[in-house]
Tab-separated table of C-alpha atoms and ligand atoms in Angstrom:
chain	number	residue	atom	x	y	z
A	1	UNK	CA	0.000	0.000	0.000
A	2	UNK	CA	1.387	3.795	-0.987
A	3	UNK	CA	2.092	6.379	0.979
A	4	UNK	CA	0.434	7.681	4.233
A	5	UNK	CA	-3.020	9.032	3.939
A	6	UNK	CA	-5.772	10.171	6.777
A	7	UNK	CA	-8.773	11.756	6.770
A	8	UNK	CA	-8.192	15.085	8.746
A	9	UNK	CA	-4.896	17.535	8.947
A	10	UNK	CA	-1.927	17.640	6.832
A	11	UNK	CA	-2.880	14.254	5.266
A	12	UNK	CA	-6.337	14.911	4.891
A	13	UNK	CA	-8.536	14.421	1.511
A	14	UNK	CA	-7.801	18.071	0.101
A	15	UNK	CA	-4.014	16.859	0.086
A	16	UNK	CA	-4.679	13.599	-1.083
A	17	UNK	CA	-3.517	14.300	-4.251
A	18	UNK	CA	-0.321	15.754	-3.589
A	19	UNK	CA	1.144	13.122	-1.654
A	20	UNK	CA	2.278	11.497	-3.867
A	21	UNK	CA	2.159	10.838	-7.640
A	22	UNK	CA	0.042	7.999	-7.975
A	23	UNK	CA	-2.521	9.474	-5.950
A	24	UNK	CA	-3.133	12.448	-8.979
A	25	UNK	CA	-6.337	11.337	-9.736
A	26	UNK	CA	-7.517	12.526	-6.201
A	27	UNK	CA	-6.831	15.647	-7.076
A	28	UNK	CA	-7.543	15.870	-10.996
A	29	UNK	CA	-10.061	13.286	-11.596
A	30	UNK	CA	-13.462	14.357	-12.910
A	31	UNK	CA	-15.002	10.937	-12.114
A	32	UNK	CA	-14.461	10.716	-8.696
A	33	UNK	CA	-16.236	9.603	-5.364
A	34	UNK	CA	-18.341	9.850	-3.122
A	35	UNK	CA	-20.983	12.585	-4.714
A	36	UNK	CA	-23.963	13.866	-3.345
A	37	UNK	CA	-26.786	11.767	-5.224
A	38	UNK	CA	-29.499	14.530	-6.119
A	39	UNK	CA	-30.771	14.131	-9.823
A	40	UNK	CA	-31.014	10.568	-11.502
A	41	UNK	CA	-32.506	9.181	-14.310
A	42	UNK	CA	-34.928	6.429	-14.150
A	43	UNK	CA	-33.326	3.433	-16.893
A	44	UNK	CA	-33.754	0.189	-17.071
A	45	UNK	CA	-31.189	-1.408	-15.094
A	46	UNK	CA	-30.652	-5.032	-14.329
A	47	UNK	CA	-31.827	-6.621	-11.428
A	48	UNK	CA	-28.338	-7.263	-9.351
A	49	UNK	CA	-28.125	-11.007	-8.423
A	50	UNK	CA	-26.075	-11.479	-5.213
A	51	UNK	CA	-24.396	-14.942	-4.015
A	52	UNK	CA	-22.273	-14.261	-1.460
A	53	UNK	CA	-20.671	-16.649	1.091
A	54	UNK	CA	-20.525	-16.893	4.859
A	55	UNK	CA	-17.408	-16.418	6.950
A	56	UNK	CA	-14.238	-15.174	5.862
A	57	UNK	CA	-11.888	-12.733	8.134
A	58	UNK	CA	-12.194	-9.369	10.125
A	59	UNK	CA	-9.254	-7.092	10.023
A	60	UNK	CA	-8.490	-3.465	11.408
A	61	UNK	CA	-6.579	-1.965	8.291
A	62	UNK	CA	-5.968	1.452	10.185
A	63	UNK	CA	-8.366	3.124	7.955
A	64	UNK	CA	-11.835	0.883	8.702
A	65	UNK	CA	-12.700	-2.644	9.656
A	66	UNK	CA	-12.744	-4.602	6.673
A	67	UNK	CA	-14.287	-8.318	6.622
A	68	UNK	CA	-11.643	-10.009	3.800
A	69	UNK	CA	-14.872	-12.435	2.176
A	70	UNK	CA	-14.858	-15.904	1.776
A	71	UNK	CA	-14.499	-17.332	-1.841
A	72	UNK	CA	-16.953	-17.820	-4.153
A	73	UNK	CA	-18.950	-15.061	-3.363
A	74	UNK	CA	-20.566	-13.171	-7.036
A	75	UNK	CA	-22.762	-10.320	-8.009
A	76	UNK	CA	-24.263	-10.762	-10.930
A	77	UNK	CA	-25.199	-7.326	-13.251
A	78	UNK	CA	-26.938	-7.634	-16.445
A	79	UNK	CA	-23.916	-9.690	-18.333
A	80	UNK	CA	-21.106	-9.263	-16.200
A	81	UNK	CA	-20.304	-11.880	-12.740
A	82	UNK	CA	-18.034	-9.868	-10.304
A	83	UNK	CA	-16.493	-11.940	-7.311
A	84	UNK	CA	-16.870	-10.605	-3.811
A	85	UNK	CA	-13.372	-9.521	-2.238
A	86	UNK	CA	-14.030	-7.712	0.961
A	87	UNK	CA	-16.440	-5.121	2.824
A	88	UNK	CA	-15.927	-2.636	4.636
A	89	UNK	CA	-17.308	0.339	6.720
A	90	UNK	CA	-17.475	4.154	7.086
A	91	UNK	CA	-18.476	6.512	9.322
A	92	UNK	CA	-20.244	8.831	8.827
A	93	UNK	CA	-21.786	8.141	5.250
A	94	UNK	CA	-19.536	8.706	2.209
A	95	UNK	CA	-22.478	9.148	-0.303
A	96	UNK	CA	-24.961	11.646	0.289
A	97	UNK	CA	-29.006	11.911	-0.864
A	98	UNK	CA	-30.178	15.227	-1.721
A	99	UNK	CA	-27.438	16.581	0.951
A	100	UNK	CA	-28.625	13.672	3.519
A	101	UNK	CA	-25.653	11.845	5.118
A	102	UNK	CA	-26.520	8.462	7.179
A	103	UNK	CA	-24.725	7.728	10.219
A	104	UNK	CA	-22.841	4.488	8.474
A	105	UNK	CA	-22.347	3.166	5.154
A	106	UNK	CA	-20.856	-0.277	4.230
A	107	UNK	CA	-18.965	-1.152	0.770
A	108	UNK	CA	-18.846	-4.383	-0.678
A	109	UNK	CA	-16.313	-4.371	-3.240
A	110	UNK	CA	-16.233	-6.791	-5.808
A	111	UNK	CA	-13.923	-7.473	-8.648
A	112	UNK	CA	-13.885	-8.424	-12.223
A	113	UNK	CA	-12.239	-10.954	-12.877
A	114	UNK	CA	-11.811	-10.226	-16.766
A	115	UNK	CA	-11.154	-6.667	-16.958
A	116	UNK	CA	-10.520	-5.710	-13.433
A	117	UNK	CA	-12.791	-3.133	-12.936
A	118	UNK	CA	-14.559	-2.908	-9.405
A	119	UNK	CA	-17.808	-2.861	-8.379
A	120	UNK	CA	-18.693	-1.848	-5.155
A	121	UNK	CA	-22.197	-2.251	-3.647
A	122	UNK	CA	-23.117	0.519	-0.799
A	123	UNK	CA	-25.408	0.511	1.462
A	124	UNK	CA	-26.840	2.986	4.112
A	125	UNK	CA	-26.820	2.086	7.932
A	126	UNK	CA	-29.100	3.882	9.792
A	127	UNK	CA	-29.737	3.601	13.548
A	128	UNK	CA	-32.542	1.663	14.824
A	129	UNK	CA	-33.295	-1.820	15.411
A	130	UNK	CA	-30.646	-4.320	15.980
A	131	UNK	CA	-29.216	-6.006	12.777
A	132	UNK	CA	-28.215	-9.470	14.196
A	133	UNK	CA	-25.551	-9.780	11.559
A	134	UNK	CA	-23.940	-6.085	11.891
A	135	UNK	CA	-23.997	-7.251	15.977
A	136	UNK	CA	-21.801	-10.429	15.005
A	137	UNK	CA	-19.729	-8.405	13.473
A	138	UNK	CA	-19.518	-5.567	15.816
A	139	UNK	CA	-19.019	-7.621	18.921
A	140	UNK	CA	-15.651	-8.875	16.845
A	141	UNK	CA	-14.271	-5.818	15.342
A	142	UNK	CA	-10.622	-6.022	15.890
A	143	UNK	CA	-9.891	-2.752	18.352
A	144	UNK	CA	-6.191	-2.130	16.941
A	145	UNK	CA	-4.362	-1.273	13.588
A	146	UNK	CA	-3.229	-4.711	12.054
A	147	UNK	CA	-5.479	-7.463	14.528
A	148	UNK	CA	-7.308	-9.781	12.063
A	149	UNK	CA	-9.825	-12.913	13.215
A	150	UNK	CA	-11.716	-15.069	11.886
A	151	UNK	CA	-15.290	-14.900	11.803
A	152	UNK	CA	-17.393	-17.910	11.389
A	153	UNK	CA	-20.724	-18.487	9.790
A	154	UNK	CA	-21.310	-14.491	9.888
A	155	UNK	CA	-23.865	-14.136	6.806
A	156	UNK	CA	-22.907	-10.714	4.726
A	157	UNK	CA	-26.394	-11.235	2.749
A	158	UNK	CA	-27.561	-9.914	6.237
A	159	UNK	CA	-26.840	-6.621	5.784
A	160	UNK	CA	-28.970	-6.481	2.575
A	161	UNK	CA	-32.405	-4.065	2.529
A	162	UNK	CA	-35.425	-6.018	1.647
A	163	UNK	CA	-35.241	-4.319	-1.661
A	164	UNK	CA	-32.292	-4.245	-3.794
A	165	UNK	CA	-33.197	-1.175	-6.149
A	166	UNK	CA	-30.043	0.962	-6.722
A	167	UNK	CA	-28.521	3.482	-8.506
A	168	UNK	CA	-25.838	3.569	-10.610
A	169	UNK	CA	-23.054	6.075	-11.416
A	170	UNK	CA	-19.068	5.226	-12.785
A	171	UNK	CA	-16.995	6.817	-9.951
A	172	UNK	CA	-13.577	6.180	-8.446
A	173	UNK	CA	-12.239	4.592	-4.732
A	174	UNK	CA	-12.581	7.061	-2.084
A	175	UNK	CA	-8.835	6.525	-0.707
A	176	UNK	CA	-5.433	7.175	-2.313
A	177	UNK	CA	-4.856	7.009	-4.955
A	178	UNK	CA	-8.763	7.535	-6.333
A	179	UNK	CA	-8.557	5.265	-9.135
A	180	UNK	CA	-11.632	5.798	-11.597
A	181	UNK	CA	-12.645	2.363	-11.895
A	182	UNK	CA	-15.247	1.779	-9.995
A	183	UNK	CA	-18.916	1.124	-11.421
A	184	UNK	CA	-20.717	2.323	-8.152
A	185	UNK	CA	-24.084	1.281	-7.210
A	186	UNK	CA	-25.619	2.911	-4.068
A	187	UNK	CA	-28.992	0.747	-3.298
A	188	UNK	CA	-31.638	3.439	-2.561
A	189	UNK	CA	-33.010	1.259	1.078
A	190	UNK	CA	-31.134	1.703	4.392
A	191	UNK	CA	-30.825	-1.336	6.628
A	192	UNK	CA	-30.931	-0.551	10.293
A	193	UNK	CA	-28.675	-1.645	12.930
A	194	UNK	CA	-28.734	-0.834	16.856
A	195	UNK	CA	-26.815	2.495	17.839
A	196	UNK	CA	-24.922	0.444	20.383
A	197	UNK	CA	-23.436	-1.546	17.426
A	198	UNK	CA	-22.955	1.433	15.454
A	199	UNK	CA	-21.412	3.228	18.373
A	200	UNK	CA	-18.994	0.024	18.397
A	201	UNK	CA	-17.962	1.246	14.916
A	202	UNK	CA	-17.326	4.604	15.992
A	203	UNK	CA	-15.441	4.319	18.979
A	204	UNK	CA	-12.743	3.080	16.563
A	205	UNK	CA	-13.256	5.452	13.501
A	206	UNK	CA	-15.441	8.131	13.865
A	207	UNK	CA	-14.690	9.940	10.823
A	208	UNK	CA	-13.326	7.753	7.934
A	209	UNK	CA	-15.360	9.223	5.044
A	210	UNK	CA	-14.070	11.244	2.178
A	211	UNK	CA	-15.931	14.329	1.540
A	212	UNK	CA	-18.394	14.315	-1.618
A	213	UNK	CA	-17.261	15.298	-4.982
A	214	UNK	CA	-18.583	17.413	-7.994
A	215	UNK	CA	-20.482	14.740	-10.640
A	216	UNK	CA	-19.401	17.173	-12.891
A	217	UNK	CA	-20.608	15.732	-16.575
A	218	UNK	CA	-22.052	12.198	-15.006
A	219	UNK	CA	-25.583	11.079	-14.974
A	220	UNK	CA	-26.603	9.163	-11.479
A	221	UNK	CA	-29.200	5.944	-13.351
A	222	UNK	CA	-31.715	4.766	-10.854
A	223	UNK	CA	-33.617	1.357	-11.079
A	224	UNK	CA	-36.811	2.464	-10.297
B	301	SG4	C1	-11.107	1.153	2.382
B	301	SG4	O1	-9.983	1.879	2.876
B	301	SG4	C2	-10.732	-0.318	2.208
B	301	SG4	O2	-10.154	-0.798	3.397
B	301	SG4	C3	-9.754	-0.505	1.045
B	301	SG4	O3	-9.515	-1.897	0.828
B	301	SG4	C4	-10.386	0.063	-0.218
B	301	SG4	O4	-9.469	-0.062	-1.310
B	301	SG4	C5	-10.706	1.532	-0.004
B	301	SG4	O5	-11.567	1.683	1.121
B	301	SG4	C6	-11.421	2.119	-1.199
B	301	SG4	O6	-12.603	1.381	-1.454
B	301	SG4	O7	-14.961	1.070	-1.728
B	301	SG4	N1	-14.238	2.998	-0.293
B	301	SG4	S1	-13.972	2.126	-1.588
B	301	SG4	O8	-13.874	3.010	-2.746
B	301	SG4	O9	-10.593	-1.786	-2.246
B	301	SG4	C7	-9.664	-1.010	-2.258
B	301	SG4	C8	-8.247	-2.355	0.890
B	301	SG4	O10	-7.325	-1.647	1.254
B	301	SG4	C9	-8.676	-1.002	-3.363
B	301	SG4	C10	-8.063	-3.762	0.512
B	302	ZN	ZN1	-15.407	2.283	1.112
């Protein structure tokens, strides 16, 4: 991993870019994220078909706690299968609706295997009552830099809304270095865990989300 990055001070997300060369896109990029979600255009995008596996491993990277997934695990888009790598968490949302943040938003990132190209599934944590598998994971969360355990038959299919419409945008990572290759899709339902979980999150990291970006000249696609 590059150079040193954080999310307030000197090595904040408005110096992102100049700390070091492969992180230019942070700075220059035009198709970066997170954005603030306001317009979107209603199109007729596939159904996302999710098969993801229990288990796997929870780490404390120094930047979020990050559950590395167990194999296997696909989401299916229209033509293209993506393989589940990892989630992860932030605090307080990185995407924004109409100028709404949500106390907590978790990423599952998953890879193409082809072309390499990401796509990352988001979805909105709001407090309220207890998600059982959120709780799993929250009573495990690794408390310093660099512990990793294993988790057992934790289920990441229960952090899923009851419905899966999304939208869509093509964006970027939001850490160093910011590469544009990410085909984001946001689904539009919160889940809800229990504040006392979410609390558990931010004890560790209450601020680990990167300020939204201009869309600048991209169109936000919504399923519905
Ligand atoms: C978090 O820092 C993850 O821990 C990183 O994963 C991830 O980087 C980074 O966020 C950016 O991902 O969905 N927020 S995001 O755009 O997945 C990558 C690791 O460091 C490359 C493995
Ligand atoms: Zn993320």
């Amino acid at each position: 991993e590059g150079v040193h990055w954080s999310y307030e001070g000197e090595e904040g997300p408005e110096h992102w870019g100049s700390l070091s060369e492969e992180n230019g896109a942070c700075s220059v990029g035009s198709q970066q994220s997170p954005i603030d979600i306001r317009e979107s255009i209603k199109a007729d995008l596939p159904d996302l078909g999710l098969d993801w596996k229990s288990g796997g491993t929870i780490l404390n990277n120094g930047h979020t706690i990050q559950v590395k997934a167990a194999p296997g695990g696909t989401l299916k888009r229209g033509d293209k299968t993506y393989e589940l790598v990892q989630y992860h968490f932030h605090a307080p949302s990185e995407h924004l609706v109409e100028g709404k943040t949500f106390a907590m938003e978790a990423h599952f990132v998953h890879k193409h295997p082809e072309t390499g190209a990401l796509g990352v599934l988001g979805v909105f944590i709001t407090p309220g009552a207890k998600n059982t598998t959120f709780a799993s994971l929250a009573a495990k969360f690794p408390q310093t830099a660099g512990e990793e355990a294993a988790l057992d038959a934790v289920d990441p299919r229960g952090l899923l809304p009851a419905s899966l419409d999304y939208w869509a945008y093509e964006g970027s990572l939001t850490t160093p270095p910011c590469s544009e290759i990410v085909d984001w899709m946001v689904a539009r339902t919160p889940i809800e865990a229990a504040a006392s979980d979410i609390e558990k999150f931010t004890a560790l990291y209450s601020m680990n989300a990167r300020p939204a970006l201009s869309a600048n000249r991209r169109y936000v696609l919504s399923s519905s």
